[in-house]
């Protein structure tokens, strides 16, 4: 059984298009949790294009007392403090999610579009992972399905990897799909063998999720974009159930 963590960035994006707090991400997190979501994910960025620091604080207050739901905060560990954005690691240290997923994204990227190159950034990441461990949270690294890189993730102390599934999703329906799927399968098997858990995310949807979730020991998927779009037509409660059914 793979856990479903719902990424609520897009609810915040709609909210930010007006003044005020409508729609409220916390109210939608409650709907997801009521329908059996196993986790809530957010991705705060220095430009606050969607999730803002106060969203992270309010969602932490909602989710952390719940024993059966995890709070996952993902983002760039090197993102600095700007204005009322306290810096990614400071925000994580303040709000203490169950899991922190480190992602090598920049403000100039529309969305995360690659995993870490640990040959160049591993040395800088290691003390950050140690700090997060000392605070008591699980650390996951956003990774491409590259076996040599996954070995490095183990060496610098990651508890889990999150496989970047964007290329897998883009290959859906093409003859590139099967080779890409096999790469992810091999990456997941290596990670498991090394003692790291495996998560996955990006562009997963109601069509491509079941195949990806056939990967043994896939612990969690985080899904936001397609989930939000599906919620527009199906309603959020039913959308959670549809995604959960594919993971069951
Ligand atoms: N994982 C990471 C690291 C992400 O940045 C995102 C997008 O915020 C996701 C998973 C979820 O991707 P999507 O919104 O395409 O489902």
Short mmCIF file of C-alpha atoms and ligand atoms in Angstrom, two decimals:
data_model
loop_
_atom_site.label_atom_id
_atom_site.label_comp_id
_atom_site.label_asym_id
_atom_site.label_seq_id
_atom_site.Cartn_x
_atom_site.Cartn_y
_atom_site.Cartn_z
CA UNK A 1 0.00 0.00 0.00
CA UNK A 2 1.44 3.36 -1.06
CA UNK A 3 0.57 6.48 0.93
CA UNK A 4 -1.10 9.41 -0.80
CA UNK A 5 0.17 12.84 0.19
CA UNK A 6 -1.84 15.68 -1.33
CA UNK A 7 0.09 18.75 -2.43
CA UNK A 8 -2.02 21.86 -1.79
CA UNK A 9 0.12 24.42 -3.65
CA UNK A 10 -2.53 25.02 -6.31
CA UNK A 11 -5.21 25.89 -3.76
CA UNK A 12 -2.87 28.60 -2.47
CA UNK A 13 -2.26 29.76 -6.04
CA UNK A 14 -5.98 30.40 -6.51
CA UNK A 15 -6.17 32.10 -3.12
CA UNK A 16 -3.25 34.40 -4.05
CA UNK A 17 -5.09 35.69 -7.11
CA UNK A 18 -7.27 37.77 -4.77
CA UNK A 19 -6.93 39.56 -1.44
CA UNK A 20 -7.99 37.58 1.62
CA UNK A 21 -7.93 33.88 2.52
CA UNK A 22 -10.38 32.26 0.10
CA UNK A 23 -9.99 29.43 -0.68
CA UNK A 24 -8.39 28.46 2.61
CA UNK A 25 -5.76 25.71 2.25
CA UNK A 26 -6.52 24.46 5.77
CA UNK A 27 -10.18 23.82 4.91
CA UNK A 28 -9.13 21.81 1.84
CA UNK A 29 -6.53 19.90 3.86
CA UNK A 30 -9.39 18.86 6.17
CA UNK A 31 -11.38 17.52 3.21
CA UNK A 32 -8.37 15.47 2.05
CA UNK A 33 -7.76 14.11 5.54
CA UNK A 34 -11.44 13.27 6.09
CA UNK A 35 -11.37 11.27 2.85
CA UNK A 36 -8.36 9.23 3.90
CA UNK A 37 -5.34 11.09 2.50
CA UNK A 38 -2.23 9.88 4.34
CA UNK A 39 -0.37 13.14 4.10
CA UNK A 40 -0.40 16.83 3.23
CA UNK A 41 2.47 18.32 1.23
CA UNK A 42 3.40 21.93 0.59
CA UNK A 43 6.28 23.56 -1.26
CA UNK A 44 7.02 27.04 0.11
CA UNK A 45 9.27 29.18 -2.07
CA UNK A 46 10.94 32.53 -1.40
CA UNK A 47 8.75 34.23 -4.04
CA UNK A 48 5.62 32.95 -2.20
CA UNK A 49 3.98 32.26 -5.55
CA UNK A 50 1.62 29.81 -3.87
CA UNK A 51 2.25 28.48 -0.33
CA UNK A 52 3.18 31.21 2.15
CA UNK A 53 4.98 30.75 5.48
CA UNK A 54 1.72 31.22 7.40
CA UNK A 55 0.11 28.39 5.40
CA UNK A 56 2.93 26.10 6.53
CA UNK A 57 2.40 27.14 10.16
CA UNK A 58 -1.39 26.68 10.04
CA UNK A 59 -1.15 23.33 8.25
CA UNK A 60 1.45 22.14 10.77
CA UNK A 61 -0.98 23.02 13.57
CA UNK A 62 -3.71 21.01 11.83
CA UNK A 63 -1.72 17.94 10.80
CA UNK A 64 0.91 17.42 13.48
CA UNK A 65 -1.49 16.37 16.27
CA UNK A 66 -2.89 13.66 13.96
CA UNK A 67 -1.12 10.34 14.34
CA UNK A 68 -2.28 8.83 11.04
CA UNK A 69 -1.46 11.75 8.73
CA UNK A 70 1.99 13.08 7.84
CA UNK A 71 3.04 16.62 7.08
CA UNK A 72 5.66 16.88 4.32
CA UNK A 73 7.34 20.19 3.54
CA UNK A 74 9.41 20.23 0.36
CA UNK A 75 11.69 22.87 -1.08
CA UNK A 76 15.12 24.20 -1.79
CA UNK A 77 17.29 24.00 1.34
CA UNK A 78 19.46 26.86 0.08
CA UNK A 79 16.51 29.26 -0.32
CA UNK A 80 17.44 32.34 1.70
CA UNK A 81 15.31 34.57 3.94
CA UNK A 82 13.54 37.28 1.93
CA UNK A 83 11.03 39.68 3.50
CA UNK A 84 8.65 37.62 5.66
CA UNK A 85 9.96 34.35 4.14
CA UNK A 86 12.30 33.11 6.87
CA UNK A 87 14.40 30.83 4.63
CA UNK A 88 13.44 27.23 3.86
CA UNK A 89 15.38 25.46 6.59
CA UNK A 90 14.35 28.02 9.23
CA UNK A 91 10.69 27.57 8.28
CA UNK A 92 11.06 23.79 8.46
CA UNK A 93 12.83 24.00 11.83
CA UNK A 94 10.01 26.19 13.15
CA UNK A 95 7.14 24.03 11.86
CA UNK A 96 8.73 20.58 12.33
CA UNK A 97 7.04 18.47 9.63
CA UNK A 98 7.25 14.67 9.82
CA UNK A 99 9.20 14.69 6.58
CA UNK A 100 11.29 17.31 4.84
CA UNK A 101 11.88 16.73 1.13
CA UNK A 102 14.85 18.67 -0.19
CA UNK A 103 14.49 19.79 -3.80
CA UNK A 104 17.04 21.54 -6.08
CA UNK A 105 14.64 24.10 -7.51
CA UNK A 106 15.32 27.72 -8.37
CA UNK A 107 12.97 30.70 -8.40
CA UNK A 108 13.35 30.87 -12.17
CA UNK A 109 11.87 27.36 -12.58
CA UNK A 110 8.15 27.08 -13.19
CA UNK A 111 8.19 23.89 -11.11
CA UNK A 112 10.76 21.32 -9.92
CA UNK A 113 12.18 19.72 -13.03
CA UNK A 114 15.20 17.63 -11.98
CA UNK A 115 16.70 15.77 -9.08
CA UNK A 116 19.87 16.64 -7.17
CA UNK A 117 23.32 16.31 -8.65
CA UNK A 118 24.98 15.13 -5.46
CA UNK A 119 28.44 15.12 -7.05
CA UNK A 120 28.33 18.90 -6.86
CA UNK A 121 25.91 19.53 -3.96
CA UNK A 122 26.34 16.51 -1.68
CA UNK A 123 28.96 18.13 0.53
CA UNK A 124 26.74 21.17 1.15
CA UNK A 125 23.67 19.02 1.77
CA UNK A 126 25.17 16.65 4.31
CA UNK A 127 25.26 19.12 7.26
CA UNK A 128 21.71 20.23 6.42
CA UNK A 129 20.52 16.61 6.54
CA UNK A 130 22.33 16.20 9.87
CA UNK A 131 20.63 19.30 11.26
CA UNK A 132 17.18 18.08 10.19
CA UNK A 133 17.92 14.67 11.74
CA UNK A 134 18.94 16.32 15.00
CA UNK A 135 15.56 18.07 14.98
CA UNK A 136 13.92 14.66 14.60
CA UNK A 137 12.52 14.65 11.09
CA UNK A 138 12.84 12.25 8.19
CA UNK A 139 14.76 13.62 5.22
CA UNK A 140 13.99 12.74 1.63
CA UNK A 141 15.97 13.92 -1.44
CA UNK A 142 14.36 14.65 -4.80
CA UNK A 143 16.29 12.47 -7.27
CA UNK A 144 16.39 11.35 -10.87
CA UNK A 145 16.50 7.57 -11.38
CA UNK A 146 20.30 7.58 -11.61
CA UNK A 147 21.91 4.69 -9.73
CA UNK A 148 25.25 6.39 -9.03
CA UNK A 149 23.43 9.44 -7.61
CA UNK A 150 21.26 7.22 -5.43
CA UNK A 151 24.37 5.64 -3.91
CA UNK A 152 25.55 9.16 -3.05
CA UNK A 153 22.18 9.95 -1.43
CA UNK A 154 22.78 7.04 0.93
CA UNK A 155 26.32 8.21 1.67
CA UNK A 156 25.19 11.68 2.78
CA UNK A 157 22.51 10.28 5.08
CA UNK A 158 19.16 10.52 3.26
CA UNK A 159 16.36 8.42 4.78
CA UNK A 160 14.36 8.36 1.58
CA UNK A 161 14.53 9.47 -2.01
CA UNK A 162 11.64 10.97 -3.95
CA UNK A 163 11.88 9.89 -7.58
CA UNK A 164 11.15 12.72 -10.03
CA UNK A 165 8.42 11.25 -12.24
CA UNK A 166 8.03 14.14 -14.71
CA UNK A 167 9.79 12.33 -17.61
CA UNK A 168 7.85 9.11 -16.85
CA UNK A 169 4.58 11.04 -17.09
CA UNK A 170 5.67 12.85 -20.26
CA UNK A 171 6.49 9.51 -21.90
CA UNK A 172 3.00 8.13 -21.28
CA UNK A 173 1.68 6.55 -24.49
CA UNK A 174 5.08 6.59 -26.21
CA UNK A 175 7.69 3.87 -26.70
CA UNK A 176 9.92 5.72 -24.22
CA UNK A 177 7.63 4.75 -21.36
CA UNK A 178 8.82 1.20 -20.72
CA UNK A 179 12.57 1.96 -20.63
CA UNK A 180 11.90 4.91 -18.31
CA UNK A 181 9.70 2.80 -16.08
CA UNK A 182 12.46 0.17 -15.87
CA UNK A 183 14.95 2.88 -14.86
CA UNK A 184 12.67 3.99 -12.03
CA UNK A 185 12.13 0.39 -10.99
CA UNK A 186 15.90 -0.21 -10.82
CA UNK A 187 16.39 3.04 -8.89
CA UNK A 188 13.69 2.08 -6.41
CA UNK A 189 15.16 -1.42 -5.97
CA UNK A 190 18.63 -0.01 -5.33
CA UNK A 191 17.31 2.53 -2.86
CA UNK A 192 15.42 -0.17 -0.96
CA UNK A 193 18.48 -2.41 -0.95
CA UNK A 194 20.54 0.44 0.49
CA UNK A 195 17.99 0.91 3.26
CA UNK A 196 16.40 4.11 1.95
CA UNK A 197 12.64 4.39 1.49
CA UNK A 198 11.20 5.42 -1.88
CA UNK A 199 8.69 8.20 -2.57
CA UNK A 200 7.71 9.59 -5.95
CA UNK A 201 6.08 12.62 -7.44
CA UNK A 202 5.51 15.03 -10.30
CA UNK A 203 2.85 14.90 -12.99
CA UNK A 204 1.31 11.72 -11.62
CA UNK A 205 -2.37 11.47 -12.50
CA UNK A 206 -5.35 9.12 -12.65
CA UNK A 207 -4.02 7.54 -15.86
CA UNK A 208 -0.33 7.00 -15.11
CA UNK A 209 -0.39 6.38 -11.35
CA UNK A 210 -1.36 2.69 -11.20
CA UNK A 211 1.59 1.56 -13.31
CA UNK A 212 4.04 3.59 -11.27
CA UNK A 213 2.54 2.34 -8.03
CA UNK A 214 3.24 -1.24 -9.13
CA UNK A 215 6.85 -0.57 -8.11
CA UNK A 216 7.41 -2.69 -4.99
CA UNK A 217 7.99 -0.83 -1.72
CA UNK A 218 6.87 2.55 -3.07
CA UNK A 219 6.07 4.25 0.22
CA UNK A 220 4.44 7.54 -0.82
CA UNK A 221 3.37 9.56 -3.81
CA UNK A 222 2.74 13.29 -3.58
CA UNK A 223 0.31 14.69 -6.10
CA UNK A 224 -0.91 18.24 -6.62
CA UNK A 225 -1.43 19.55 -10.14
CA UNK A 226 -3.55 16.79 -11.67
CA UNK A 227 -5.27 16.24 -8.33
CA UNK A 228 -6.45 19.86 -8.29
CA UNK A 229 -7.64 19.71 -11.89
CA UNK A 230 -9.51 16.44 -11.24
CA UNK A 231 -11.11 18.05 -8.18
CA UNK A 232 -12.64 20.71 -10.43
CA UNK A 233 -14.67 18.12 -12.27
CA UNK A 234 -15.06 15.34 -9.69
CA UNK A 235 -15.05 17.31 -6.45
CA UNK A 236 -12.15 17.02 -4.02
CA UNK A 237 -13.65 14.32 -1.80
CA UNK A 238 -14.27 11.97 -4.70
CA UNK A 239 -10.88 12.77 -6.20
CA UNK A 240 -9.10 11.65 -3.03
CA UNK A 241 -11.07 8.40 -3.16
CA UNK A 242 -10.19 7.83 -6.82
CA UNK A 243 -6.47 8.30 -6.19
CA UNK A 244 -6.62 6.18 -3.02
CA UNK A 245 -8.32 3.37 -4.96
CA UNK A 246 -5.42 3.30 -7.45
CA UNK A 247 -2.96 2.93 -4.59
CA UNK A 248 -4.93 0.35 -2.64
N1 LIG B 1 7.31 16.55 -5.73
C1 LIG B 1 7.95 17.73 -5.85
C2 LIG B 1 9.34 17.83 -5.31
C3 LIG B 1 7.33 18.84 -6.41
O1 LIG B 1 7.97 20.01 -6.53
C4 LIG B 1 6.00 18.71 -6.86
C5 LIG B 1 5.29 19.92 -7.43
O2 LIG B 1 5.15 20.86 -6.41
C6 LIG B 1 5.36 17.47 -6.73
C7 LIG B 1 6.05 16.40 -6.18
C8 LIG B 1 3.95 17.25 -7.18
O3 LIG B 1 3.88 17.39 -8.57
P1 LIG B 1 2.47 17.63 -9.27
O4 LIG B 1 1.95 18.94 -8.78
O5 LIG B 1 2.79 17.61 -10.73
O6 LIG B 1 1.58 16.48 -8.85
#
